[in-house]
Short mmCIF file of C-alpha atoms in Angstrom, two decimals:
data_model
loop_
_atom_site.label_atom_id
_atom_site.label_comp_id
_atom_site.label_asym_id
_atom_site.label_seq_id
_atom_site.Cartn_x
_atom_site.Cartn_y
_atom_site.Cartn_z
CA UNK A 1 -0.14 -0.04 -0.17
CA UNK A 2 1.56 3.35 -0.89
CA UNK A 3 1.55 5.85 1.57
CA UNK A 4 1.99 9.62 1.51
CA UNK A 5 5.46 10.42 1.97
CA UNK A 6 5.71 12.71 5.19
CA UNK A 7 9.26 13.19 6.55
CA UNK A 8 10.05 13.05 10.22
CA UNK A 9 13.32 14.82 11.02
CA UNK A 10 15.36 17.57 9.23
CA UNK A 11 18.46 17.43 6.96
CA UNK A 12 19.69 21.12 8.41
CA UNK A 13 19.48 19.98 11.87
CA UNK A 14 21.63 16.96 10.92
CA UNK A 15 24.36 19.31 9.18
CA UNK A 16 24.30 21.48 12.28
CA UNK A 17 25.17 18.80 14.46
CA UNK A 18 28.14 17.71 12.24
CA UNK A 19 30.01 21.09 12.49
CA UNK A 20 31.74 20.24 16.08
CA UNK A 21 32.44 16.79 14.73
CA UNK A 22 34.13 18.10 11.78
CA UNK A 23 36.17 19.99 14.19
CA UNK A 24 36.96 17.45 16.62
CA UNK A 25 37.68 14.74 13.86
CA UNK A 26 40.28 17.27 12.16
CA UNK A 27 42.03 17.96 15.19
CA UNK A 28 42.27 14.60 16.52
CA UNK A 29 45.22 12.19 16.12
CA UNK A 30 44.95 10.07 13.80
CA UNK A 31 42.62 12.61 12.00
CA UNK A 32 39.28 11.76 10.86
CA UNK A 33 35.57 13.01 9.29
CA UNK A 34 32.15 12.32 10.33
CA UNK A 35 31.33 9.29 8.16
CA UNK A 36 27.75 11.11 7.71
CA UNK A 37 29.30 13.31 5.32
CA UNK A 38 29.44 10.63 2.95
CA UNK A 39 25.70 10.01 2.78
CA UNK A 40 24.63 13.13 1.09
CA UNK A 41 22.04 12.43 -1.99
CA UNK A 42 25.14 12.36 -4.50
CA UNK A 43 27.09 10.10 -1.86
CA UNK A 44 24.14 7.73 -1.96
CA UNK A 45 23.93 7.52 -5.56
CA UNK A 46 27.57 7.11 -6.02
CA UNK A 47 27.30 4.27 -3.51
CA UNK A 48 24.71 2.60 -5.21
CA UNK A 49 26.47 2.41 -8.36
CA UNK A 50 29.75 0.93 -6.21
CA UNK A 51 27.31 -1.85 -4.98
CA UNK A 52 26.61 -3.00 -8.27
CA UNK A 53 30.26 -2.89 -9.49
CA UNK A 54 31.22 -6.59 -9.80
CA UNK A 55 34.19 -6.48 -7.44
CA UNK A 56 31.89 -4.82 -4.51
CA UNK A 57 31.05 -8.46 -3.58
CA UNK A 58 29.01 -7.56 -0.50
CA UNK A 59 26.05 -6.70 -2.31
CA UNK A 60 25.65 -9.94 -4.00
CA UNK A 61 26.67 -11.91 -1.23
CA UNK A 62 24.31 -10.46 1.01
CA UNK A 63 21.69 -10.53 -1.65
CA UNK A 64 22.31 -14.35 -2.22
CA UNK A 65 21.70 -14.95 1.62
CA UNK A 66 18.56 -13.18 1.64
CA UNK A 67 17.30 -14.82 -1.48
CA UNK A 68 17.88 -18.39 -0.28
CA UNK A 69 16.57 -17.71 3.22
CA UNK A 70 13.50 -15.39 2.82
CA UNK A 71 11.04 -17.61 4.13
CA UNK A 72 13.21 -18.41 7.31
CA UNK A 73 13.92 -14.79 7.82
CA UNK A 74 10.71 -13.50 7.21
CA UNK A 75 9.11 -16.05 9.79
CA UNK A 76 11.12 -14.20 12.46
CA UNK A 77 9.26 -10.95 11.78
CA UNK A 78 5.60 -11.11 13.56
CA UNK A 79 2.33 -9.76 12.33
CA UNK A 80 1.56 -6.05 12.79
CA UNK A 81 5.29 -5.18 13.94
CA UNK A 82 7.51 -2.42 12.96
CA UNK A 83 10.84 -2.47 11.03
CA UNK A 84 13.14 0.23 11.27
CA UNK A 85 16.02 0.16 8.78
CA UNK A 86 19.30 1.81 9.96
CA UNK A 87 21.02 3.43 6.64
CA UNK A 88 18.19 2.30 4.34
CA UNK A 89 20.34 3.12 1.17
CA UNK A 90 18.78 1.91 -2.05
CA UNK A 91 16.48 -0.28 -0.63
CA UNK A 92 17.39 -3.18 -3.49
CA UNK A 93 18.09 -5.93 -0.94
CA UNK A 94 15.25 -4.39 1.64
CA UNK A 95 12.82 -5.36 -1.30
CA UNK A 96 13.68 -8.94 -0.76
CA UNK A 97 12.42 -9.22 2.60
CA UNK A 98 9.44 -6.79 2.27
CA UNK A 99 8.44 -9.06 -1.03
CA UNK A 100 8.61 -12.11 1.27
CA UNK A 101 6.16 -10.57 4.02
CA UNK A 102 3.59 -9.68 1.04
CA UNK A 103 3.60 -13.02 -0.04
CA UNK A 104 3.02 -14.19 3.40
CA UNK A 105 0.09 -11.34 3.81
CA UNK A 106 1.85 -10.27 6.88
CA UNK A 107 1.11 -6.57 7.70
CA UNK A 108 3.96 -4.49 8.77
CA UNK A 109 5.09 -0.80 8.76
CA UNK A 110 8.52 -0.37 7.68
CA UNK A 111 10.22 2.67 8.20
CA UNK A 112 13.41 3.64 6.31
CA UNK A 113 15.92 5.68 8.12
CA UNK A 114 18.56 7.95 6.10
CA UNK A 115 20.04 11.32 6.11
CA UNK A 116 19.11 12.55 2.73
CA UNK A 117 15.36 13.66 2.13
CA UNK A 118 15.56 13.61 -1.56
CA UNK A 119 17.06 9.95 -1.58
CA UNK A 120 14.59 8.57 1.00
CA UNK A 121 11.86 10.32 -1.79
CA UNK A 122 13.55 8.36 -4.73
CA UNK A 123 14.09 5.00 -3.30
CA UNK A 124 10.82 4.51 -1.08
CA UNK A 125 8.80 5.29 -4.34
CA UNK A 126 10.96 2.86 -6.16
CA UNK A 127 10.10 0.15 -3.63
CA UNK A 128 6.55 0.81 -3.23
CA UNK A 129 6.00 0.44 -6.86
CA UNK A 130 7.92 -2.72 -6.70
CA UNK A 131 5.82 -4.09 -3.99
CA UNK A 132 2.71 -3.03 -5.84
CA UNK A 133 3.62 -4.29 -9.38
CA UNK A 134 4.86 -7.31 -8.32
CA UNK A 135 2.68 -8.44 -5.28
CA UNK A 136 -0.15 -6.21 -5.58
CA UNK A 137 0.87 -5.03 -1.77
CA UNK A 138 -1.65 -4.06 0.60
CA UNK A 139 0.22 -5.50 3.73
CA UNK A 140 3.47 -3.36 4.13
CA UNK A 141 3.26 0.34 4.45
CA UNK A 142 6.52 2.31 4.06
CA UNK A 143 7.49 5.58 5.68
CA UNK A 144 10.67 7.52 5.79
CA UNK A 145 12.73 8.77 8.43
CA UNK A 146 15.10 11.77 8.00
CA UNK A 147 17.04 11.04 11.19
CA UNK A 148 20.41 9.94 12.32
CA UNK A 149 20.74 6.72 14.38
CA UNK A 150 21.06 9.05 17.86
CA UNK A 151 17.82 10.89 16.90
CA UNK A 152 15.81 7.48 16.44
CA UNK A 153 16.09 6.61 20.00
CA UNK A 154 13.72 9.74 20.84
CA UNK A 155 11.58 8.66 18.09
CA UNK A 156 11.22 5.13 19.53
CA UNK A 157 10.39 6.64 22.79
CA UNK A 158 8.04 9.09 21.92
CA UNK A 159 5.81 7.78 19.10
CA UNK A 160 2.42 6.44 20.23
CA UNK A 161 1.88 4.30 17.19
CA UNK A 162 4.68 2.16 18.31
CA UNK A 163 2.97 1.19 21.75
CA UNK A 164 3.01 -2.61 22.43
CA UNK A 165 4.22 -3.26 19.06
CA UNK A 166 7.31 -5.57 18.23
CA UNK A 167 10.11 -3.56 16.48
CA UNK A 168 12.70 -5.41 13.89
CA UNK A 169 15.77 -3.04 13.51
CA UNK A 170 17.17 -3.88 10.25
CA UNK A 171 20.89 -3.25 9.60
CA UNK A 172 21.97 -4.34 6.50
CA UNK A 173 25.08 -4.24 3.91
CA UNK A 174 27.60 -4.84 6.93
CA UNK A 175 26.83 -1.14 7.67
CA UNK A 176 27.27 -2.12 11.87
CA UNK A 177 30.92 -3.04 10.85
CA UNK A 178 31.35 0.69 9.77
CA UNK A 179 31.39 1.59 13.31
CA UNK A 180 33.87 0.97 15.70
CA UNK A 181 33.22 -2.04 18.02
CA UNK A 182 32.69 0.38 21.11
CA UNK A 183 30.22 2.50 19.17
CA UNK A 184 28.47 -0.73 17.61
CA UNK A 185 27.95 -2.11 21.26
CA UNK A 186 27.09 1.29 22.48
CA UNK A 187 24.32 1.76 19.84
CA UNK A 188 22.91 -1.77 20.47
CA UNK A 189 23.13 -1.12 24.18
CA UNK A 190 21.01 2.27 23.73
CA UNK A 191 18.26 0.31 21.69
CA UNK A 192 18.03 -2.08 24.45
CA UNK A 193 17.84 0.76 26.90
CA UNK A 194 15.08 2.34 24.87
CA UNK A 195 13.27 -0.62 24.81
CA UNK A 196 13.28 -0.86 28.88
CA UNK A 197 12.14 2.98 28.86
CA UNK A 198 9.63 2.96 26.17
CA UNK A 199 6.33 1.13 25.51
CA UNK A 200 7.19 -0.85 22.35
CA UNK A 201 7.06 -4.82 22.60
CA UNK A 202 9.87 -7.18 21.82
CA UNK A 203 13.19 -5.87 19.96
CA UNK A 204 15.18 -7.62 18.00
CA UNK A 205 17.98 -6.75 15.15
CA UNK A 206 18.50 -8.63 11.82
CA UNK A 207 21.90 -7.82 10.72
CA UNK A 208 24.07 -8.56 8.00
CA UNK A 209 27.92 -8.72 8.66
CA UNK A 210 30.76 -9.32 6.17
CA UNK A 211 33.72 -11.88 7.68
CA UNK A 212 35.63 -11.70 4.54
CA UNK A 213 39.38 -11.33 5.32
CA UNK A 214 40.98 -11.85 1.89
CA UNK A 215 43.08 -8.70 1.35
CA UNK A 216 43.13 -8.95 -2.39
CA UNK A 217 38.96 -9.34 -2.43
CA UNK A 218 38.62 -6.44 0.21
CA UNK A 219 41.22 -4.20 -1.34
CA UNK A 220 39.32 -4.70 -4.76
CA UNK A 221 35.86 -3.90 -3.45
CA UNK A 222 36.97 -0.65 -1.74
CA UNK A 223 39.21 0.56 -4.61
CA UNK A 224 38.56 -0.32 -8.18
CA UNK A 225 38.81 1.23 -11.54
CA UNK A 226 37.77 3.65 -12.89
CA UNK A 227 38.02 5.47 -9.49
CA UNK A 228 34.28 5.23 -8.37
CA UNK A 229 35.21 4.65 -4.67
CA UNK A 230 37.91 7.74 -5.03
CA UNK A 231 34.99 9.75 -6.30
CA UNK A 232 32.99 8.56 -3.46
CA UNK A 233 35.24 9.22 -0.62
CA UNK A 234 36.19 12.82 -1.95
CA UNK A 235 32.45 13.68 -2.28
CA UNK A 236 32.43 13.99 1.49
CA UNK A 237 34.61 17.28 1.37
CA UNK A 238 31.88 18.77 -0.96
CA UNK A 239 29.27 17.80 1.68
CA UNK A 240 31.34 19.58 4.18
CA UNK A 241 31.42 22.59 2.46
CA UNK A 242 27.63 22.66 2.41
CA UNK A 243 27.58 21.68 6.13
CA UNK A 244 29.90 24.99 6.87
CA UNK A 245 27.98 27.15 4.15
CA UNK A 246 31.00 28.16 2.74
CA UNK A 247 34.25 26.70 0.66
CA UNK A 248 36.59 25.33 3.10
CA UNK A 249 37.85 22.22 1.36
CA UNK A 250 38.62 22.27 -2.17
CA UNK A 251 38.63 18.47 -3.59
CA UNK A 252 41.34 18.87 -6.04
CA UNK A 253 43.80 19.18 -3.22
CA UNK A 254 43.08 16.00 -1.93
CA UNK A 255 43.80 12.09 -2.94
CA UNK A 256 42.27 8.93 -1.91
CA UNK A 257 44.55 6.87 0.31
CA UNK A 258 42.66 3.62 1.24
CA UNK A 259 44.75 0.76 2.94
CA UNK A 260 43.81 -2.89 4.32
CA UNK A 261 44.95 -3.41 7.81
CA UNK A 262 45.66 -7.08 8.26
CA UNK A 263 46.47 -7.09 11.78
CA UNK A 264 43.06 -5.35 12.54
CA UNK A 265 40.76 -7.06 10.11
CA UNK A 266 39.75 -3.80 8.61
CA UNK A 267 39.66 -1.39 5.19
CA UNK A 268 40.19 2.14 6.18
CA UNK A 269 38.93 4.57 3.32
CA UNK A 270 41.11 7.58 3.50
CA UNK A 271 42.09 10.89 2.05
CA UNK A 272 45.02 12.92 2.26
CA UNK A 273 46.09 16.89 1.10
CA UNK A 274 48.40 16.97 -1.79
CA UNK A 275 49.65 20.23 -0.34
CA UNK A 276 50.12 21.87 3.28
CA UNK A 277 46.55 23.14 3.97
CA UNK A 278 44.94 25.54 6.76
CA UNK A 279 41.29 24.98 6.76
CA UNK A 280 39.39 26.93 8.82
CA UNK A 281 36.18 25.10 10.38
CA UNK A 282 33.69 28.32 11.89
CA UNK A 283 36.63 30.37 13.09
CA UNK A 284 38.87 27.60 14.13
CA UNK A 285 41.97 27.22 11.63
CA UNK A 286 43.70 23.83 11.49
CA UNK A 287 46.98 23.13 9.92
CA UNK A 288 47.21 19.69 7.74
CA UNK A 289 50.11 18.73 6.24
CA UNK A 290 50.71 17.35 2.84
CA UNK A 291 49.83 13.50 2.83
CA UNK A 292 48.52 13.31 6.29
CA UNK A 293 45.89 10.82 6.21
CA UNK A 294 42.39 11.53 7.20
CA UNK A 295 40.05 8.54 8.01
CA UNK A 296 37.04 8.93 6.33
CA UNK A 297 35.43 5.23 7.10
CA UNK A 298 36.38 1.73 8.41
CA UNK A 299 35.02 -1.33 6.95
CA UNK A 300 35.35 -4.28 9.64
CA UNK A 301 35.38 -7.74 8.89
CA UNK A 302 33.70 -9.76 11.72
CA UNK A 303 33.29 -13.61 11.39
CA UNK A 304 30.54 -15.63 13.07
CA UNK A 305 32.26 -15.80 16.50
CA UNK A 306 33.35 -12.12 16.47
CA UNK A 307 29.71 -11.07 15.85
CA UNK A 308 28.74 -13.45 18.63
CA UNK A 309 30.70 -11.65 21.01
CA UNK A 310 30.06 -8.20 19.81
CA UNK A 311 26.32 -8.89 20.47
CA UNK A 312 26.66 -10.50 23.58
CA UNK A 313 28.84 -7.64 25.10
CA UNK A 314 25.95 -5.32 23.80
CA UNK A 315 23.42 -7.48 26.07
CA UNK A 316 21.97 -9.62 23.34
CA UNK A 317 22.36 -13.24 21.87
CA UNK A 318 22.62 -14.43 18.55
CA UNK A 319 19.17 -16.57 17.80
CA UNK A 320 19.38 -17.79 14.28
CA UNK A 321 22.36 -17.28 11.66
CA UNK A 322 22.02 -17.64 7.81
CA UNK A 323 25.44 -17.88 6.26
CA UNK A 324 26.55 -17.87 2.31
CA UNK A 325 27.43 -21.06 0.94
CA UNK A 326 30.92 -20.27 -0.18
CA UNK A 327 31.71 -16.62 1.32
CA UNK A 328 31.95 -15.55 5.01
CA UNK A 329 28.88 -13.46 5.07
CA UNK A 330 26.36 -14.04 7.51
CA UNK A 331 22.92 -12.48 8.20
CA UNK A 332 22.14 -12.70 12.10
CA UNK A 333 18.86 -12.68 13.96
CA UNK A 334 20.00 -10.89 17.21
CA UNK A 335 17.78 -10.61 20.41
CA UNK A 336 17.84 -9.46 23.67
CA UNK A 337 18.98 -11.68 26.88
#
């Protein structure tokens, strides 16, 4: 069933909250930029193009797991419950799960959370058409949320339409592994705390996680010709200029500098200035040396045992795991203890 697009949240507010993070990241050692800068409309479109490129194995691996196990996966989503997807992106793989629910005639409300209003409009319209055209959908209602992860806590706490309803938090694309281990634990524990303080029903996560640690496969996935991932990484500087409402960064003065860290099993997407620079962030001048790396996003690789330990430390347990036939890619049902 198509529903009128009512956006809850404010992109401008999200941008204003990024300013102190920009200053903090650029004055830290090692230096970093908030990964939220990657996900403006252009960044989301570039990433969608990346996911359709052959070297980016994560998309097809997760899609295979979902397609092969959709009946079992949708069995754990109860009728009249709510699905909240963190960082919804293109919604292509999400559609596999939602189509499965439509086939089972299982009514749910689906909320796509992301930080670009225009991209949420575009992707949700495509998703609604897909559900209607293929399945004559009258069961899955789709809604946008222009919010950060942190802002969703208040939404869960203060939304009376959620009272008494079970919540499934959907975290696809190994996005959980783009947060530090400590931050992932903190976020999951915060959702558990929200559940205790609110009137919502049961809470569970469905999480896709990549465990591949082959340096060749991983490096090709995050840096491949014709430089699409480089455009994606450097686009964050254009978005930073929009956040700061002035031309602080010139992308022409920066290069991509991604690296696979075998010891810590993660790929660090970094950029670096090609000349010595001084950038001014709201009255604070910050000196950057030529070639000094600035981390944009880190993609960590977790096998099943590592996922189990992470969720346990957050107060959850792994109830079910669906795995790829050939690759170390898992999709996990995670519940509160």
